[in-house]
Short mmCIF file of C-alpha atoms and ligand atoms in Angstrom, two decimals:
data_model
loop_
_atom_site.label_atom_id
_atom_site.label_comp_id
_atom_site.label_asym_id
_atom_site.label_seq_id
_atom_site.Cartn_x
_atom_site.Cartn_y
_atom_site.Cartn_z
CA MET A 780 44.35 18.37 -62.89
CA PRO A 781 43.71 20.34 -65.99
CA GLU A 782 40.28 20.34 -67.75
CA LEU A 783 41.25 19.85 -71.45
CA ALA A 784 39.74 20.26 -74.86
CA TYR A 785 40.52 18.77 -78.21
CA ILE A 786 39.76 20.24 -81.79
CA ASN A 787 40.64 18.26 -84.82
CA GLY A 788 43.97 16.86 -83.42
CA ARG A 789 44.81 19.97 -81.33
CA VAL A 790 44.75 19.84 -77.42
CA MET A 791 44.25 22.90 -75.21
CA PRO A 792 43.10 24.06 -71.99
CA ILE A 793 39.29 24.13 -72.21
CA GLU A 794 38.87 27.79 -71.85
CA ASP A 795 41.14 28.39 -75.09
CA ALA A 796 38.85 26.00 -77.25
CA VAL A 797 37.03 27.99 -79.88
CA VAL A 798 35.48 26.63 -83.17
CA SER A 799 34.59 28.41 -86.22
CA VAL A 800 31.00 30.14 -86.58
CA GLU A 801 30.60 27.96 -89.70
CA ASP A 802 30.79 24.67 -87.84
CA ARG A 803 27.57 23.07 -88.96
CA GLY A 804 26.96 21.71 -85.58
CA TYR A 805 26.63 25.39 -84.48
CA GLN A 806 24.41 26.52 -87.33
CA PHE A 807 22.16 23.52 -88.01
CA GLY A 808 22.58 21.18 -85.14
CA ASP A 809 24.27 19.07 -87.70
CA ALA A 810 26.34 17.19 -85.24
CA VAL A 811 26.39 13.91 -82.97
CA TYR A 812 27.84 13.36 -79.62
CA GLU A 813 28.51 11.05 -76.81
CA VAL A 814 29.28 11.29 -73.14
CA ILE A 815 31.62 8.84 -71.54
CA ALA A 816 32.11 8.71 -67.72
CA SER A 817 35.25 7.64 -65.99
CA TYR A 818 35.43 5.84 -62.66
CA GLY A 819 38.75 5.41 -60.69
CA GLY A 820 40.72 6.81 -63.75
CA LYS A 821 39.07 4.46 -66.32
CA MET A 822 36.52 5.33 -69.11
CA PHE A 823 33.46 3.07 -68.85
CA CYS A 824 31.78 1.15 -71.79
CA ILE A 825 34.28 2.82 -74.30
CA LYS A 826 33.52 0.32 -76.82
CA GLU A 827 29.54 0.73 -76.71
CA HIS A 828 29.79 4.41 -76.82
CA PHE A 829 31.91 4.51 -80.03
CA VAL A 830 29.54 1.78 -81.71
CA ARG A 831 26.69 4.15 -81.02
CA LEU A 832 28.74 7.30 -82.20
CA ASP A 833 29.58 5.52 -85.46
CA ARG A 834 25.93 4.60 -86.02
CA SER A 835 24.74 8.07 -85.28
CA MET A 836 27.28 9.37 -87.93
CA LYS A 837 26.15 6.78 -90.41
CA GLU A 838 22.49 7.34 -89.87
CA LEU A 839 22.97 10.99 -90.78
CA HIS A 840 25.12 10.14 -93.85
CA PHE A 841 28.36 11.98 -92.44
CA PRO A 842 31.51 11.76 -94.52
CA ILE A 843 33.37 8.75 -93.58
CA ALA A 844 35.25 9.26 -90.40
CA GLN A 845 37.95 7.12 -88.81
CA ILE A 846 36.05 6.04 -85.70
CA ASP A 847 39.13 4.08 -84.34
CA GLU A 848 41.25 7.41 -84.67
CA ILE A 849 38.48 9.39 -82.86
CA ARG A 850 38.54 6.56 -80.13
CA ARG A 851 42.42 6.79 -79.67
CA ALA A 852 42.20 10.56 -79.46
CA ALA A 853 39.36 10.50 -76.78
CA VAL A 854 41.49 8.00 -74.60
CA ASP A 855 44.63 9.90 -75.17
CA LEU A 856 42.95 13.38 -74.10
CA PHE A 857 41.45 11.50 -71.07
CA SER A 858 44.80 10.38 -70.02
CA LYS A 859 46.43 13.76 -70.52
CA ALA A 860 43.86 15.34 -68.25
CA LYS A 861 44.54 12.83 -65.32
CA ILE A 862 40.95 13.41 -63.87
CA GLU A 863 39.71 10.21 -62.37
CA ARG A 864 36.16 11.07 -62.20
CA ALA A 865 35.50 12.72 -65.52
CA ALA A 866 32.88 13.36 -68.14
CA VAL A 867 34.43 12.84 -71.71
CA TYR A 868 32.40 14.76 -74.19
CA ILE A 869 32.76 13.84 -77.82
CA GLN A 870 31.01 15.96 -80.58
CA VAL A 871 31.34 15.30 -84.23
CA SER A 872 29.65 17.72 -86.77
CA ARG A 873 29.51 17.39 -90.42
CA GLY A 874 32.20 19.94 -90.65
CA VAL A 875 32.89 23.65 -91.29
CA SER A 876 31.70 25.30 -94.37
CA PRO A 877 29.90 28.28 -95.51
CA ARG A 878 26.01 28.26 -94.48
CA ASN A 879 24.08 26.17 -96.93
CA HIS A 880 21.47 23.48 -96.12
CA SER A 881 22.80 20.99 -98.49
CA PHE A 882 25.71 18.77 -97.65
CA PRO A 883 29.14 20.26 -98.26
CA ALA A 884 31.14 18.36 -100.82
CA ASN A 885 34.55 16.83 -99.71
CA ILE A 886 34.95 18.34 -96.17
CA PRO A 887 36.08 16.47 -93.28
CA VAL A 888 34.17 16.02 -90.14
CA GLN A 889 34.78 18.33 -87.33
CA VAL A 890 35.66 16.68 -83.98
CA VAL A 891 35.56 18.37 -80.80
CA MET A 892 36.13 16.89 -77.27
CA THR A 893 36.30 17.90 -73.57
CA VAL A 894 37.47 16.30 -70.33
CA ARG A 895 35.85 17.72 -67.26
CA LYS A 896 35.55 16.73 -63.69
CA ILE A 897 32.11 14.94 -62.58
CA GLU A 898 30.95 16.84 -59.40
CA GLU A 899 28.61 14.69 -57.40
CA LYS A 900 25.40 16.48 -56.19
CA ASN A 901 24.99 17.28 -52.54
CA PRO A 902 22.73 15.94 -50.95
CA PRO A 903 23.44 12.81 -52.93
CA ILE A 904 20.25 12.52 -55.27
CA ARG A 905 20.88 8.78 -55.85
CA GLU A 906 20.17 8.34 -52.11
CA THR A 907 17.41 10.66 -51.62
CA GLY A 908 15.64 10.16 -55.01
CA ILE A 909 14.32 12.96 -57.20
CA SER A 910 10.94 14.44 -58.11
CA ALA A 911 9.94 14.87 -61.72
CA ILE A 912 7.32 16.25 -63.90
CA THR A 913 5.83 14.90 -67.15
CA VAL A 914 5.97 16.95 -70.49
CA GLU A 915 4.75 16.47 -73.76
CA ASP A 916 7.25 14.83 -76.17
CA PHE A 917 7.50 17.27 -79.01
CA ARG A 918 11.01 16.03 -80.16
CA TRP A 919 11.57 14.92 -83.86
CA GLY A 920 11.07 11.30 -84.97
CA ARG A 921 14.71 10.11 -84.78
CA CYS A 922 15.44 10.39 -81.11
CA ASP A 923 17.58 7.10 -81.49
CA ILE A 924 20.10 9.20 -82.90
CA LYS A 925 22.33 10.94 -80.35
CA THR A 926 22.35 14.43 -82.12
CA VAL A 927 23.04 17.73 -80.53
CA GLN A 928 19.63 19.06 -81.32
CA LEU A 929 18.43 19.10 -77.71
CA LEU A 930 16.21 21.97 -77.52
CA PRO A 931 13.21 20.17 -76.48
CA ASN A 932 15.28 18.41 -73.83
CA VAL A 933 16.72 21.73 -72.47
CA LEU A 934 13.15 23.35 -72.48
CA ALA A 935 11.88 20.19 -70.64
CA LYS A 936 14.71 20.22 -67.99
CA GLN A 937 14.22 23.97 -67.44
CA LYS A 938 10.36 23.65 -66.99
CA ALA A 939 11.02 20.89 -64.36
CA LEU A 940 13.52 23.04 -62.43
CA GLU A 941 11.02 26.02 -62.52
CA ALA A 942 8.40 23.50 -61.17
CA GLY A 943 10.72 22.81 -58.14
CA CYS A 944 11.66 19.37 -59.72
CA PHE A 945 14.99 17.64 -60.85
CA ASP A 946 13.92 16.37 -64.22
CA ALA A 947 11.25 15.93 -66.85
CA ILE A 948 9.71 12.74 -68.20
CA PHE A 949 8.69 12.71 -71.77
CA VAL A 950 5.28 11.34 -72.60
CA SER A 951 3.75 11.41 -76.22
CA LYS A 952 0.62 12.94 -77.24
CA ASP A 953 -1.20 9.80 -76.87
CA GLY A 954 0.00 9.04 -73.49
CA ILE A 955 2.97 6.60 -74.05
CA VAL A 956 5.80 7.29 -71.45
CA ARG A 957 9.09 7.56 -73.31
CA GLU A 958 12.12 8.62 -71.40
CA GLY A 959 13.74 11.34 -69.31
CA SER A 960 15.20 14.67 -70.63
CA SER A 961 18.64 12.99 -70.62
CA SER A 962 18.06 9.56 -69.45
CA ASN A 963 15.96 6.28 -69.98
CA LEU A 964 13.09 5.23 -67.65
CA PHE A 965 12.28 2.01 -65.84
CA ILE A 966 9.12 1.27 -63.80
CA LEU A 967 8.58 -1.47 -61.46
CA SER A 968 5.02 -2.71 -62.18
CA GLY A 969 3.29 -6.21 -61.63
CA GLY A 970 6.46 -7.43 -60.13
CA MET A 971 8.35 -6.65 -63.34
CA LEU A 972 10.85 -4.08 -64.53
CA ILE A 973 9.44 -2.47 -67.66
CA THR A 974 11.09 0.12 -70.11
CA HIS A 975 10.24 1.58 -73.45
CA PRO A 976 11.33 -0.78 -76.45
CA LEU A 977 13.94 0.37 -78.65
CA THR A 978 12.29 2.41 -81.36
CA PRO A 979 13.14 5.72 -83.10
CA ASP A 980 11.35 7.53 -80.27
CA ILE A 981 14.09 6.95 -77.52
CA LEU A 982 17.76 6.84 -77.26
CA PRO A 983 19.28 3.36 -77.08
CA GLY A 984 20.92 3.96 -73.84
CA ILE A 985 23.92 2.09 -72.85
CA THR A 986 23.08 2.31 -69.02
CA ARG A 987 19.65 0.97 -70.14
CA SER A 988 21.03 -2.06 -71.86
CA LEU A 989 23.47 -2.70 -68.78
CA VAL A 990 20.27 -2.65 -66.36
CA ILE A 991 18.55 -5.23 -68.72
CA ASP A 992 21.70 -7.15 -68.71
CA ILE A 993 21.87 -7.19 -65.01
CA CYS A 994 18.25 -8.48 -64.92
CA ARG A 995 19.10 -11.42 -67.16
CA GLU A 996 21.91 -12.18 -65.00
CA LYS A 997 19.99 -11.87 -61.78
CA GLU A 998 16.81 -13.52 -63.53
CA TYR A 999 14.99 -10.59 -62.51
CA PRO A 1000 11.86 -10.24 -64.78
CA VAL A 1001 12.08 -7.47 -67.24
CA GLN A 1002 9.93 -6.26 -70.17
CA GLU A 1003 10.63 -3.91 -73.21
CA ARG A 1004 7.12 -2.69 -73.93
CA PHE A 1005 5.04 0.37 -74.21
CA PHE A 1006 3.17 1.75 -71.01
CA ASP A 1007 1.07 4.93 -70.45
CA LYS A 1008 1.02 7.75 -68.03
CA SER A 1009 -1.46 5.89 -65.76
CA GLU A 1010 0.82 2.86 -65.35
CA LEU A 1011 3.71 5.35 -64.56
CA TYR A 1012 1.55 6.83 -61.87
CA GLU A 1013 0.58 3.52 -60.39
CA ALA A 1014 4.16 1.99 -60.51
CA VAL A 1015 5.76 0.79 -57.34
CA GLU A 1016 9.14 2.18 -58.27
CA VAL A 1017 10.52 4.36 -60.95
CA PHE A 1018 14.25 5.04 -61.93
CA LEU A 1019 16.08 6.96 -64.51
CA THR A 1020 19.12 5.51 -66.28
CA GLY A 1021 21.98 7.30 -67.88
CA THR A 1022 25.91 7.61 -68.17
CA ILE A 1023 25.99 10.49 -65.62
CA THR A 1024 22.68 9.71 -64.01
CA GLU A 1025 23.35 6.03 -63.38
CA VAL A 1026 20.43 4.54 -61.52
CA LEU A 1027 18.35 7.52 -60.17
CA PRO A 1028 15.38 6.77 -58.24
CA VAL A 1029 12.18 8.96 -58.96
CA VAL A 1030 10.17 9.44 -55.70
CA LYS A 1031 7.60 11.84 -56.83
CA ILE A 1032 6.01 12.47 -60.21
CA ASP A 1033 3.58 15.48 -61.05
CA GLY A 1034 3.34 16.05 -57.23
CA ARG A 1035 2.20 12.27 -56.68
CA PRO A 1036 4.41 9.86 -54.52
CA VAL A 1037 5.80 7.05 -56.26
CA GLY A 1038 4.73 3.83 -54.35
CA ASN A 1039 5.51 4.91 -50.66
CA GLY A 1040 7.37 7.91 -51.81
CA LYS A 1041 10.77 6.55 -50.70
CA VAL A 1042 13.74 4.99 -52.65
CA GLY A 1043 12.84 1.32 -53.16
CA PRO A 1044 14.71 -1.86 -52.81
CA VAL A 1045 14.77 -2.62 -56.64
CA ALA A 1046 16.41 0.66 -57.43
CA ARG A 1047 18.97 0.13 -54.78
CA MET A 1048 19.69 -3.32 -56.07
CA PHE A 1049 20.35 -1.94 -59.68
CA GLN A 1050 22.41 0.89 -58.26
CA GLU A 1051 24.58 -1.75 -56.69
CA GLY A 1052 24.48 -4.00 -59.74
CA LEU A 1053 25.81 -1.16 -61.78
CA LEU A 1054 28.45 -0.53 -59.25
CA VAL A 1055 29.64 -4.01 -59.61
CA ARG A 1056 29.87 -3.70 -63.47
CA LEU A 1057 31.91 -0.76 -63.01
CA LYS A 1058 34.43 -2.38 -60.81
CA ASN A 1059 34.61 -5.35 -62.88
CA GLU A 1060 34.98 -3.84 -66.46
N1 PDD B 2397 22.30 11.61 -72.23
N2 PDD B 2397 18.15 9.28 -73.20
C1 PDD B 2397 18.45 10.41 -73.61
C2 PDD B 2397 17.61 11.41 -74.29
C3 PDD B 2397 19.84 10.97 -73.20
O1 PDD B 2397 20.24 12.08 -73.59
C4 PDD B 2397 20.68 10.02 -72.57
C5 PDD B 2397 21.99 10.22 -72.27
C6 PDD B 2397 20.22 8.58 -72.25
C7 PDD B 2397 20.99 7.66 -71.53
O2 PDD B 2397 21.90 7.08 -72.46
P1 PDD B 2397 23.17 6.57 -71.85
O3 PDD B 2397 22.94 5.53 -70.76
O4 PDD B 2397 23.92 5.75 -72.99
O5 PDD B 2397 23.94 7.68 -71.37
C8 PDD B 2397 18.78 8.51 -72.65
C9 PDD B 2397 23.65 12.10 -71.92
C10 PDD B 2397 24.56 11.53 -70.82
C11 PDD B 2397 23.68 13.61 -72.00
O6 PDD B 2397 23.09 14.19 -72.90
O7 PDD B 2397 24.44 14.19 -71.21
#
């Protein structure tokens, strides 16, 4: 089935999609985005993704955009592509205008979307777990806004790959563990799941909040609090969460095994819990 793109109302094969060099997303990183996954031909957590997109645009004082129209266009593009297991990428920039730092007056936002197949990794990393490195978090102070300014994330991921690992975990200068390069992070410590609280230093992940919700449903103890690198190293289990990532066990960090170095039962329980949510949405 075709991988499709959308630019401001026009639908086309992905390889034909081009935007102006004066798109502010391209020149300034002045754009926000969402990635929505589909399962069995259905987009998952659409409402939550559009609430976050709307918030991101408002936080950056974008011109008023019709969020419901963007949502309808995304659903329509997804149904045209007829790809059961897809990643729907939605990017909204402040618009197209001659390069100038100040906000351009009276121009509409530019909406770009793609629908692409999600290829599962082989060997299946959710079964085997992954290894990660820690890297210093040198991102800006508003990581809660989902902007396309992802250079620190890109450099962190590449550093992990070059170290023979799958991903990087951001740790602040003073040792606070934040999140993965494109995911949130949970540790199992003292019989509790622990994750960084919602502050401007991390993205308020939709999968993160689903996992917390599953904890409440199962009466599994969970805490949103700060923890440092030594607690990360001592954790019994560690996993990453994200839209494409789902629940991904981390079995080695900075060359040290996490717990017994194998995927643990708690990560498995939350992998299953997420699958149940996917089926029942
Ligand atoms: N990344 N933290 C960061 C820095 C992220 O980039 C992401 C998602 C998450 C998890 O959020 P969610 O559960 O809502 O997907 C946390 C997307 C998928 C990406 O950039 O491809």
